[in-house]
Tab-separated table of C-alpha atoms in Angstrom:
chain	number	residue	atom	x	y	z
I	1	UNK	CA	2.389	-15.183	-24.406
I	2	UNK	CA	3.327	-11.770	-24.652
I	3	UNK	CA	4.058	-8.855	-22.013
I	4	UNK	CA	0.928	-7.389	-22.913
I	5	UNK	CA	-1.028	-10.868	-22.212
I	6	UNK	CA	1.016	-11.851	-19.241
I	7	UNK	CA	0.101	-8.612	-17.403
I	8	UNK	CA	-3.825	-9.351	-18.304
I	9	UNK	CA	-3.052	-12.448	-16.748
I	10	UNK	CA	-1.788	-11.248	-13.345
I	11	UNK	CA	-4.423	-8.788	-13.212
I	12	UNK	CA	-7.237	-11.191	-13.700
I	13	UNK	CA	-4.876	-13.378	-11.072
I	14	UNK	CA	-4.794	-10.870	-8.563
I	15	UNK	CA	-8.475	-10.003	-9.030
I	16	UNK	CA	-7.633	-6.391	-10.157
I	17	UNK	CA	-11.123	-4.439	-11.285
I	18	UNK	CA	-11.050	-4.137	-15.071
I	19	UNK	CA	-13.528	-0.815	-14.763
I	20	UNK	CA	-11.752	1.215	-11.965
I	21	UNK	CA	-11.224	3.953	-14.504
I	22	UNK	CA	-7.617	3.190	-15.030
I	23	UNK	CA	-5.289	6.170	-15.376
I	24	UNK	CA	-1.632	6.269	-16.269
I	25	UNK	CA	1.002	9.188	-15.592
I	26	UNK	CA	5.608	8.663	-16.272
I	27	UNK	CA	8.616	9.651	-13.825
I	28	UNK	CA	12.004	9.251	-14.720
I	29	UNK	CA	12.333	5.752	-14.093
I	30	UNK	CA	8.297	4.533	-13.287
I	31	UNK	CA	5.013	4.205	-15.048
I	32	UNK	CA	2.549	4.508	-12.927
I	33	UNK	CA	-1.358	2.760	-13.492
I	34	UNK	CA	-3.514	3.628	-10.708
I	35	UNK	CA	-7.595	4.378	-10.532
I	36	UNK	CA	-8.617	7.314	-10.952
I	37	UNK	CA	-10.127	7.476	-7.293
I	38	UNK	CA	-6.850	7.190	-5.908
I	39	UNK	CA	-5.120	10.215	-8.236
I	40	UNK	CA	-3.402	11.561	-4.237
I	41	UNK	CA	-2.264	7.751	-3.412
I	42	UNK	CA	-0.390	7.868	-7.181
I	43	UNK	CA	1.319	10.549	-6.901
I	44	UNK	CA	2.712	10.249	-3.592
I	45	UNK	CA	3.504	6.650	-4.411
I	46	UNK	CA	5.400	8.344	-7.567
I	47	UNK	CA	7.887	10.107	-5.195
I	48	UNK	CA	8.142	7.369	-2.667
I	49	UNK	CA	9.019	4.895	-6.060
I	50	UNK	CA	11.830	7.555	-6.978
I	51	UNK	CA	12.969	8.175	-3.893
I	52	UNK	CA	13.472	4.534	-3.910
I	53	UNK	CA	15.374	4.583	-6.493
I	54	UNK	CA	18.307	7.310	-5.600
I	55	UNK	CA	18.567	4.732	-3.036
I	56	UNK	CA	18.117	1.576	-3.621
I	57	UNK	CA	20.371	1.442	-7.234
I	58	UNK	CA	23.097	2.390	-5.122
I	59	UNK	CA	22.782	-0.008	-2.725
I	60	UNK	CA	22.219	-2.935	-4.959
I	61	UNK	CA	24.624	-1.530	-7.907
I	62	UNK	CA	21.428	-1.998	-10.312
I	63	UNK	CA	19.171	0.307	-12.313
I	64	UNK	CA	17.142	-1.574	-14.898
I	65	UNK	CA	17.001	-0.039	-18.444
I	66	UNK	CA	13.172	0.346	-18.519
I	67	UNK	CA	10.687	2.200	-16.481
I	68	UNK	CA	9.208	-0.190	-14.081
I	69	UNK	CA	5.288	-0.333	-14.188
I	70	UNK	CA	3.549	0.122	-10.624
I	71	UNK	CA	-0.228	-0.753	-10.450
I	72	UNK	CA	-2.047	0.120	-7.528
I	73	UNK	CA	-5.072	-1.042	-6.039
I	74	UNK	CA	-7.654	-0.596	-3.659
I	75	UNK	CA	-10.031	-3.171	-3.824
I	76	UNK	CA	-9.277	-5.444	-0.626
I	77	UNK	CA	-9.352	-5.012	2.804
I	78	UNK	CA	-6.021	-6.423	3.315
I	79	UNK	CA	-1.904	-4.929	3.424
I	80	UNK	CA	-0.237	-6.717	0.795
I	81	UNK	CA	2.298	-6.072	-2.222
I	82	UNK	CA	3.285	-8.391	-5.049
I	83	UNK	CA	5.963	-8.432	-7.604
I	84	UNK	CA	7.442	-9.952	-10.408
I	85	UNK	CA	10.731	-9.559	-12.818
I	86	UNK	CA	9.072	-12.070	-14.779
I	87	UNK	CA	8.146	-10.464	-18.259
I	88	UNK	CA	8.702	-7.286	-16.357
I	89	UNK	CA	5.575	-7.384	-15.221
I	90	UNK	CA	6.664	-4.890	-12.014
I	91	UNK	CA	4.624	-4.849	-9.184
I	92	UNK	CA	1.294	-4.626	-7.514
I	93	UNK	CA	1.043	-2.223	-4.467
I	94	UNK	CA	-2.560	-2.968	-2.086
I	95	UNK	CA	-3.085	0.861	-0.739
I	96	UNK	CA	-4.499	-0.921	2.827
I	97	UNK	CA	-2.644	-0.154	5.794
I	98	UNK	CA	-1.776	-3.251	7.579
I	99	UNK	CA	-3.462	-4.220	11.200
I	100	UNK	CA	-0.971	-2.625	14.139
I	101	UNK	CA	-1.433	-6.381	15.980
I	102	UNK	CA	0.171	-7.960	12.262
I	103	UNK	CA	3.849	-8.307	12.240
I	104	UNK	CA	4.012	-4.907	9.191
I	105	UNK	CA	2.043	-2.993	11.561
I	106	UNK	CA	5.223	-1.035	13.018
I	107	UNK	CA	6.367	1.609	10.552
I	108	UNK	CA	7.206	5.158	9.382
I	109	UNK	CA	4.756	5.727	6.525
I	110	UNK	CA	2.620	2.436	4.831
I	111	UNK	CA	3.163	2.934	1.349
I	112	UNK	CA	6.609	4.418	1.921
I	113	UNK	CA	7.282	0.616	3.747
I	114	UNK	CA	5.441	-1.153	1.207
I	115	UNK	CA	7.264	0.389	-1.791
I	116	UNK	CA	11.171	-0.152	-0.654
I	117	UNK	CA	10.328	-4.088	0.338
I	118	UNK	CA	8.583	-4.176	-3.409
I	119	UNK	CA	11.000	-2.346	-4.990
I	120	UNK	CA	13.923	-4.106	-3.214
I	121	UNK	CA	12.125	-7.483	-4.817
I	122	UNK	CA	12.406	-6.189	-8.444
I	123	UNK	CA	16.059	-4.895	-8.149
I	124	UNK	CA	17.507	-7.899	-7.093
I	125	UNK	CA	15.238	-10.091	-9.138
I	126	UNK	CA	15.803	-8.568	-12.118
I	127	UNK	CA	19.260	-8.757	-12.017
I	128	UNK	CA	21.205	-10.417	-14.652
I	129	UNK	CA	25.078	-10.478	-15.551
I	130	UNK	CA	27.225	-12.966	-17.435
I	131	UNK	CA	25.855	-16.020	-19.170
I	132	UNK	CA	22.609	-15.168	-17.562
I	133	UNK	CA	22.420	-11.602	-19.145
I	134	UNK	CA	23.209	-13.387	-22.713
I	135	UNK	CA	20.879	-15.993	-22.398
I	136	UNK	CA	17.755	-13.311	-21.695
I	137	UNK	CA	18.597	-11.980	-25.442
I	138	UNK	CA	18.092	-15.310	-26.121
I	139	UNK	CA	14.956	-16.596	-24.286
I	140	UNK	CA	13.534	-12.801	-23.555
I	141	UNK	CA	12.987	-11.524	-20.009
I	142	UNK	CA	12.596	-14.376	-18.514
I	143	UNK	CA	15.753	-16.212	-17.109
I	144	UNK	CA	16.714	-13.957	-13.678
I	145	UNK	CA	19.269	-15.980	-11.556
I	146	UNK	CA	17.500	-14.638	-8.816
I	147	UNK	CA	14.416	-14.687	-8.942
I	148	UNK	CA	14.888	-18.447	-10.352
I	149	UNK	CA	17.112	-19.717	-7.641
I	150	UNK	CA	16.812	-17.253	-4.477
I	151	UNK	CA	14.686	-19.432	-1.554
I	152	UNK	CA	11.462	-17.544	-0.538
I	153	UNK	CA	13.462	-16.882	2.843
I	154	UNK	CA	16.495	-14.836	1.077
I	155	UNK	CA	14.319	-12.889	-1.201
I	156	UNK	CA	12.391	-11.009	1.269
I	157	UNK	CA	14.860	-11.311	4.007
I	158	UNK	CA	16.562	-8.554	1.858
I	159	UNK	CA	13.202	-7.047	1.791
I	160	UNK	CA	12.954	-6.387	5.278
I	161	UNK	CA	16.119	-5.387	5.430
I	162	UNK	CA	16.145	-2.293	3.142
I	163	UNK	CA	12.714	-1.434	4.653
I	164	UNK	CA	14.734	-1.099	7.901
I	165	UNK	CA	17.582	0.408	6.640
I	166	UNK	CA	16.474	3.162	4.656
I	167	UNK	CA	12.835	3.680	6.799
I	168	UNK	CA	12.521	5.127	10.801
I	169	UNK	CA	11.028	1.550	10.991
I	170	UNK	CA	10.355	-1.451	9.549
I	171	UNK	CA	10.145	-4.958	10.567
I	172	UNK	CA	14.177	-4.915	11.808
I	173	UNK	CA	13.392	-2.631	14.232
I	174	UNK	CA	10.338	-3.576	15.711
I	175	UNK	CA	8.867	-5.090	18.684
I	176	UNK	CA	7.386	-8.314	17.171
I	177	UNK	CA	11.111	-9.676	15.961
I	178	UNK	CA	12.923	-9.029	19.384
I	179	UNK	CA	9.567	-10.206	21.072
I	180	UNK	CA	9.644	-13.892	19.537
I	181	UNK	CA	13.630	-14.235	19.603
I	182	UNK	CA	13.558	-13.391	23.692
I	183	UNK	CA	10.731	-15.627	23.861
I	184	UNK	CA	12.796	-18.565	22.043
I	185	UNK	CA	15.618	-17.351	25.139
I	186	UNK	CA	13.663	-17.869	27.804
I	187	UNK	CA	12.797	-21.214	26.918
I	188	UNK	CA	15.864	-22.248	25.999
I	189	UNK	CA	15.045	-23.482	22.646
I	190	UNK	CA	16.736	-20.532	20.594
I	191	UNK	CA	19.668	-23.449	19.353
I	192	UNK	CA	16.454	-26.021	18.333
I	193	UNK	CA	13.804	-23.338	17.269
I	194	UNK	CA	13.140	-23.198	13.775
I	195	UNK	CA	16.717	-25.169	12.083
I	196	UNK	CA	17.758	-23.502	8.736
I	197	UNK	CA	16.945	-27.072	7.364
I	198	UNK	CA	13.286	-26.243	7.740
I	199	UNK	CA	13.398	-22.574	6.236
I	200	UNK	CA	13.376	-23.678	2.553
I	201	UNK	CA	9.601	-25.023	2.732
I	202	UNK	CA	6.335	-23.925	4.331
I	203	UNK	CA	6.580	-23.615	8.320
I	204	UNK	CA	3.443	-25.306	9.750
I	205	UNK	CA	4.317	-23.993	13.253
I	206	UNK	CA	4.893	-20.509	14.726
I	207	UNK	CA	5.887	-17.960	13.294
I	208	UNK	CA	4.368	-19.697	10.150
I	209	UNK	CA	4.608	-17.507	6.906
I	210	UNK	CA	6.694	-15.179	8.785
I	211	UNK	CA	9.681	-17.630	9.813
I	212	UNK	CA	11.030	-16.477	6.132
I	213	UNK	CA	10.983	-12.950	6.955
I	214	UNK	CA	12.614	-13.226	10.298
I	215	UNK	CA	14.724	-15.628	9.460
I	216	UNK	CA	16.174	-14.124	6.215
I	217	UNK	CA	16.358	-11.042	7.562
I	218	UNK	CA	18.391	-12.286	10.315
I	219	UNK	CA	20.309	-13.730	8.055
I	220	UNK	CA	21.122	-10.042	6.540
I	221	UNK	CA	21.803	-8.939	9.922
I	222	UNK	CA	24.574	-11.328	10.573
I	223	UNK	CA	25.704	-10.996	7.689
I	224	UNK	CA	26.370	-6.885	8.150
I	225	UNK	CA	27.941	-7.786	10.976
I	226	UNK	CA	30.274	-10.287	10.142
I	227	UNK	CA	31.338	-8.837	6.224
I	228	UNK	CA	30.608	-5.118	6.444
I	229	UNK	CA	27.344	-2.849	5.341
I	230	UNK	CA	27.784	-3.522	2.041
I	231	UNK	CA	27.508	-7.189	1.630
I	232	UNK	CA	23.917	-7.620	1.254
I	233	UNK	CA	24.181	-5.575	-2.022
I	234	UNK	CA	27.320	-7.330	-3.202
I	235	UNK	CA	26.067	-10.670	-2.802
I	236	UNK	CA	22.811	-9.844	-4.535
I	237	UNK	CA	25.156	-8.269	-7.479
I	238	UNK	CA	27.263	-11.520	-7.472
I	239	UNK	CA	24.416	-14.105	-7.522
I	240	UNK	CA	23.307	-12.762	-10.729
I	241	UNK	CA	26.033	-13.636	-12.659
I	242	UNK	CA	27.629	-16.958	-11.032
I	243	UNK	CA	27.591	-19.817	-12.944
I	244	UNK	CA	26.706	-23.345	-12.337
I	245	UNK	CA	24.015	-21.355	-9.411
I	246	UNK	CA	24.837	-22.186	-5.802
I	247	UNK	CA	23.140	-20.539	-2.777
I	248	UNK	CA	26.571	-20.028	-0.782
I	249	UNK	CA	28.891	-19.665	-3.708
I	250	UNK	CA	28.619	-15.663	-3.907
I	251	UNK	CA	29.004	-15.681	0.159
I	252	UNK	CA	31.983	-17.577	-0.191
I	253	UNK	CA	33.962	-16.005	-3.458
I	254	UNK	CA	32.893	-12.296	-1.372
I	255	UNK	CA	34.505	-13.334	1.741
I	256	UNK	CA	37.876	-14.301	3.510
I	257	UNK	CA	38.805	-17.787	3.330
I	258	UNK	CA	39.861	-17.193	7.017
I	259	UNK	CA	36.446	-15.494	8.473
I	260	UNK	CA	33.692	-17.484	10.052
I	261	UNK	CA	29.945	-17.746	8.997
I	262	UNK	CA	30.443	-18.384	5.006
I	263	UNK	CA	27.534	-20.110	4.613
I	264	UNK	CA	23.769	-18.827	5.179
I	265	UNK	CA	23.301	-22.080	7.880
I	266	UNK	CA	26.633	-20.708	9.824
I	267	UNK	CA	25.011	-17.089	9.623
I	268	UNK	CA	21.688	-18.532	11.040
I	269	UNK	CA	23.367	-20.038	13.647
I	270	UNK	CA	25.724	-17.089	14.419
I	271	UNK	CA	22.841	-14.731	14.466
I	272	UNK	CA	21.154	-17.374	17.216
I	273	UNK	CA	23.980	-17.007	19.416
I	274	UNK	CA	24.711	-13.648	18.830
I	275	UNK	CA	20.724	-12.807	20.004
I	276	UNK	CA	20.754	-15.574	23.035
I	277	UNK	CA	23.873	-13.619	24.594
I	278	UNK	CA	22.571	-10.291	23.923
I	279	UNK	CA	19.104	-10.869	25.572
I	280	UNK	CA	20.456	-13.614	28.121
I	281	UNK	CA	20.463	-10.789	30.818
I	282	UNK	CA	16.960	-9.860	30.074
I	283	UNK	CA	15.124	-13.729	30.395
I	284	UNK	CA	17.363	-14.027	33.483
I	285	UNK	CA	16.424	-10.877	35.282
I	286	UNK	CA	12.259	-11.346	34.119
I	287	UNK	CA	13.048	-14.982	35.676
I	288	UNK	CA	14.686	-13.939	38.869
I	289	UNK	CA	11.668	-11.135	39.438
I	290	UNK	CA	9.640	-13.879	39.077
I	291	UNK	CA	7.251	-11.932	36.597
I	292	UNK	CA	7.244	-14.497	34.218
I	293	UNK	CA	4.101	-15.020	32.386
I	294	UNK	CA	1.640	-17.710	32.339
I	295	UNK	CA	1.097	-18.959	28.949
I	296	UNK	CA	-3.278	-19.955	28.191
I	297	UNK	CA	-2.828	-21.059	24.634
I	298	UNK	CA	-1.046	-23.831	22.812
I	299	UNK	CA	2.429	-23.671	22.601
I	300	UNK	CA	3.180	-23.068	18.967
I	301	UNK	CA	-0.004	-20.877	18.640
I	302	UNK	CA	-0.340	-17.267	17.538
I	303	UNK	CA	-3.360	-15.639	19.453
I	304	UNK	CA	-3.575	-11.904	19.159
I	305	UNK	CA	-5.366	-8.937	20.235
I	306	UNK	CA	-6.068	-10.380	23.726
I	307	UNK	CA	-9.679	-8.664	25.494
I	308	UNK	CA	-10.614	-9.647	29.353
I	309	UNK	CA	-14.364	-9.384	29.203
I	310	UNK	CA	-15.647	-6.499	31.920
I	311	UNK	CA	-16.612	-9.151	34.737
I	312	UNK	CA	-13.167	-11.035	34.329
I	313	UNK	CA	-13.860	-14.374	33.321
I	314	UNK	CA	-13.021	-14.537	29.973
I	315	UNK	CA	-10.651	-13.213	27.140
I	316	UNK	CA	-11.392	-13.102	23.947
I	317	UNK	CA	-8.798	-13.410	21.240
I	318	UNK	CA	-7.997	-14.161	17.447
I	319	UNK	CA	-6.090	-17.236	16.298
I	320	UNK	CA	-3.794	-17.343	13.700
I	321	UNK	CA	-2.365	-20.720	12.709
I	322	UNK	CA	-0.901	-22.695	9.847
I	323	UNK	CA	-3.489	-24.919	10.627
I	324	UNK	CA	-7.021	-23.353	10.338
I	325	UNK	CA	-8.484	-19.994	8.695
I	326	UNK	CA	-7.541	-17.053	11.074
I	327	UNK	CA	-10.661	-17.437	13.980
I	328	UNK	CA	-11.561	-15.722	17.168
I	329	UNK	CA	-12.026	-17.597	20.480
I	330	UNK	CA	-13.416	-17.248	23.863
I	331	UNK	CA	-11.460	-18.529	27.012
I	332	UNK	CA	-13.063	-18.943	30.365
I	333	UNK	CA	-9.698	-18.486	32.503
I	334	UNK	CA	-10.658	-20.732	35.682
I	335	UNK	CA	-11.508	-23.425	33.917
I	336	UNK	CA	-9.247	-22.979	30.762
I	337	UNK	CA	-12.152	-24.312	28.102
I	338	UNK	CA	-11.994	-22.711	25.088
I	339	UNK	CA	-14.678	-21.500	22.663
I	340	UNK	CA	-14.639	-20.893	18.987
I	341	UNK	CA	-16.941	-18.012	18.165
I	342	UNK	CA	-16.417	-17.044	14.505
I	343	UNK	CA	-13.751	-17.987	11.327
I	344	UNK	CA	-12.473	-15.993	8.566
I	345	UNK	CA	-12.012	-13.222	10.762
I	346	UNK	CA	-10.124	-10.299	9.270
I	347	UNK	CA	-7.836	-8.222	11.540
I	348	UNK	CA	-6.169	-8.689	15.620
I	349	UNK	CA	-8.685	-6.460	17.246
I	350	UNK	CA	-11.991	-7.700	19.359
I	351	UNK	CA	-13.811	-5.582	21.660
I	352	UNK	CA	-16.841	-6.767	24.661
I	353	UNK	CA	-19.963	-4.280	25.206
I	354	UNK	CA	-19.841	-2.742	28.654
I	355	UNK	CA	-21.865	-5.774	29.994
I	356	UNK	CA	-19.999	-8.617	28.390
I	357	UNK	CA	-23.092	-9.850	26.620
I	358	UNK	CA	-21.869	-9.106	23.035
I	359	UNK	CA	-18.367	-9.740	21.327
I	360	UNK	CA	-17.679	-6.999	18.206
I	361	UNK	CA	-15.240	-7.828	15.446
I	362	UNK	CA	-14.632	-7.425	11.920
I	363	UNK	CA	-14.952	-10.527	9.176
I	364	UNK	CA	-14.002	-10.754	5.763
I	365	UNK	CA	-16.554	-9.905	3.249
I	366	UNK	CA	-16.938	-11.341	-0.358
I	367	UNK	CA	-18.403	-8.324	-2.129
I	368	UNK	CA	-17.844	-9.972	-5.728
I	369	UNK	CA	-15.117	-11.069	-7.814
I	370	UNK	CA	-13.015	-7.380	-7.525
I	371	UNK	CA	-14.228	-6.319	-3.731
I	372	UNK	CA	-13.085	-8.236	-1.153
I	373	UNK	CA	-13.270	-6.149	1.792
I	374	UNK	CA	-14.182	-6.275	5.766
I	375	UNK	CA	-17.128	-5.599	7.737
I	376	UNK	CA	-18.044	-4.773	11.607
I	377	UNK	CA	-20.039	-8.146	13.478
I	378	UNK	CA	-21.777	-8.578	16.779
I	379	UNK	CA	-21.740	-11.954	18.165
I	380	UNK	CA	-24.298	-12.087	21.412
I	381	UNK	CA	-24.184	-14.566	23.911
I	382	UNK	CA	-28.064	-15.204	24.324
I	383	UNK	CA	-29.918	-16.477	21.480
I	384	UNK	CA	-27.788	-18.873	20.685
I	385	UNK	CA	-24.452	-16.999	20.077
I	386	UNK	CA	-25.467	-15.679	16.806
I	387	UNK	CA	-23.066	-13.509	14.806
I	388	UNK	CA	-25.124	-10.102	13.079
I	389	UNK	CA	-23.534	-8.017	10.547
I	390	UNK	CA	-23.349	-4.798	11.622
């Protein structure tokens, strides 16, 4: 298969649009394919990409010896980027703008976000040194280390860490991380919750898909602090060239024999401790005030954008599990019963009409192969809770 075919292949994957007008325009170090609705998106993407860059290939001592293709698109409803080293395919940027109840909805500018976490992906997947870099002149661009042997949870816990490092946000300094970890310390499960054993796989519990995130970039975090700023970049450096490939080897040859927390399940668990002292006094003074919350849902549940309905006898909110398609419920608090109103529910937001008779949300839409977006629906109480697209 070659480049040209495998990038067909990704966009037919991906459910690109092959007749979006397609235009094409070159920086210094990125090719840029974009439609030509979205000529403003491209070229502020183009400066984000290089600014980026200056960066980025400082921090991770890389800058590959090609211009990187970007293709953006605009054709679903949804936040999402995707990359690949593989064939040097590059990545795929969605132009959406997350939900603010999702766990990217804290951050300094979207696309700005979206392209350092992308671009973070391709400069430490690409990497190759050593046997590795011989053996792609051999087998073409194909064999990265990395990208190869990196768990899902290491890959984009560097992510999230250069999209909080060099952003006024990101995911490291938002609410949602700090929010589940103090959680985890009031309950006194923060040495039990989510073991490093479990990170490697899919997590069919809370946080779900974002246990990687959180936990690899935790992972970062302790690392920082234990082995200096510079680590993260080092390791990702050393990882590309060592040789027979183990996860803590590069951790280990970059550290002191003597120091503590050479290994990614001693950082995990140094990061746990490290958070359960430093928000210790907070659970403790929330518990002596006696404010303490009363939890509704499931333990092990995400339920988000919370509405009381205007006579006070029922919330509304969406479910997110690793267990069911994303749906939005009804709960009659003196009683506790729960409802299910709708699935395949796109977004955290719900809102109730003034007199409580009618629930308003948005759905996900299946326009046709290409269009996959979101549209407003009205779910009424009388006539047999039926749902009406708005």
């Amino acid at each position: 298969m070659t480049t040209t075919h495998a990038r067909a292949y990704v966009g037919d994957l991906l459910s690109l649009p092959p007749h979006a007008g397609y235009r094409t325009f070159s920086t210094e170090h990125f090719r840029i394919i974009y439609p030509g609705a979205n000529e403003a998106e491209a070229k502020l993407s183009a400066r984000f990409f290089e600014e980026a860059h200056a960066a980025l290939s400082k921090e991770f001592n890389y800058s590959p010896d090609h211009k990187m293709t970007a293709v953006l698109a605009d054709n679903e409803d949804s936040a999402n980027g995707v990359t690949s080293a593989i064939g040097l395919q590059g990545i795929v940027l969605f132009l959406t703008s997350p939900d603010p109840y999702s766990t990217i909805g804290e951050y300094e500018h979207w696309l700005k976000n979206l392209i350092i976490h992308e671009y973070t992906h391709y400069l430490t997947l690409e990497q190759t040194r050593g046997l590795y870099k011989f053996a792609r002149y051999v087998f073409g661009n194909v064999l990265f280390p990395n990208q190869l042997f990196w768990p899902t949870w290491l890959s984009e816990g560097m992510a999230v860490y250069a999209e909080s490092a060099f952003t006024a946000a990101g995911r490291g300094h938002g609410t949602y991380y700090t929010t589940i970890t103090r959680n985890a310390v009031a309950r006194d499960t923060i040495d039990t919750w989510l073991e490093y054993s479990t990170l490697s796989g899919p997590v069919p519990d809370y946080p779900f898909g974002e246990s990687h995130y959180y936990a690899g970039y935790a992972m970062m975090d302790e690392m920082i602090r234990k082995h200096g700023p510079k680590i993260v970049g080092r390791y990702a450096e050393a990882s590309s060239w060592r040789f027979p490939y183990l996860l803590d080897g590069a951790l280990e040859n970059l550290t002191d024999e003597e120091a503590s927390e050479r290994s990614f399940a001693q950082l995990w668990r140094g990061w746990k401790s490290h958070e359960a002292e430093r928000l210790r006094p907070e659970t403790d003074w929330i518990s002596k005030h006696g404010i303490e919350p009363e939890i509704l849902t499931k333990e092990r549940e995400n339920a988000v954008g919370a509405r009381l309905s205007p006579d006070g006898k029922r919330i509304a909110y969406i479910l997110q599990s690793g267990h069911e398609r994303s749906a939005i419920y009804t709960l009659e608090i003196t009683t506790g019963n729960t409802t299910k109103i709708d699935e395949a529910v796109a977004g955290g937001q719900v809102s109730w009409s003034n007199d409580g008779g009618t629930l308003y949300y948005s759905k996900s839409d299946f326009r046709s192969p290409y269009r996959i977006g979101s549209e407003l629906y009205a779910h009424k109480s009388s006539g047999g809770g039926c749902a009406t697209k708005l």
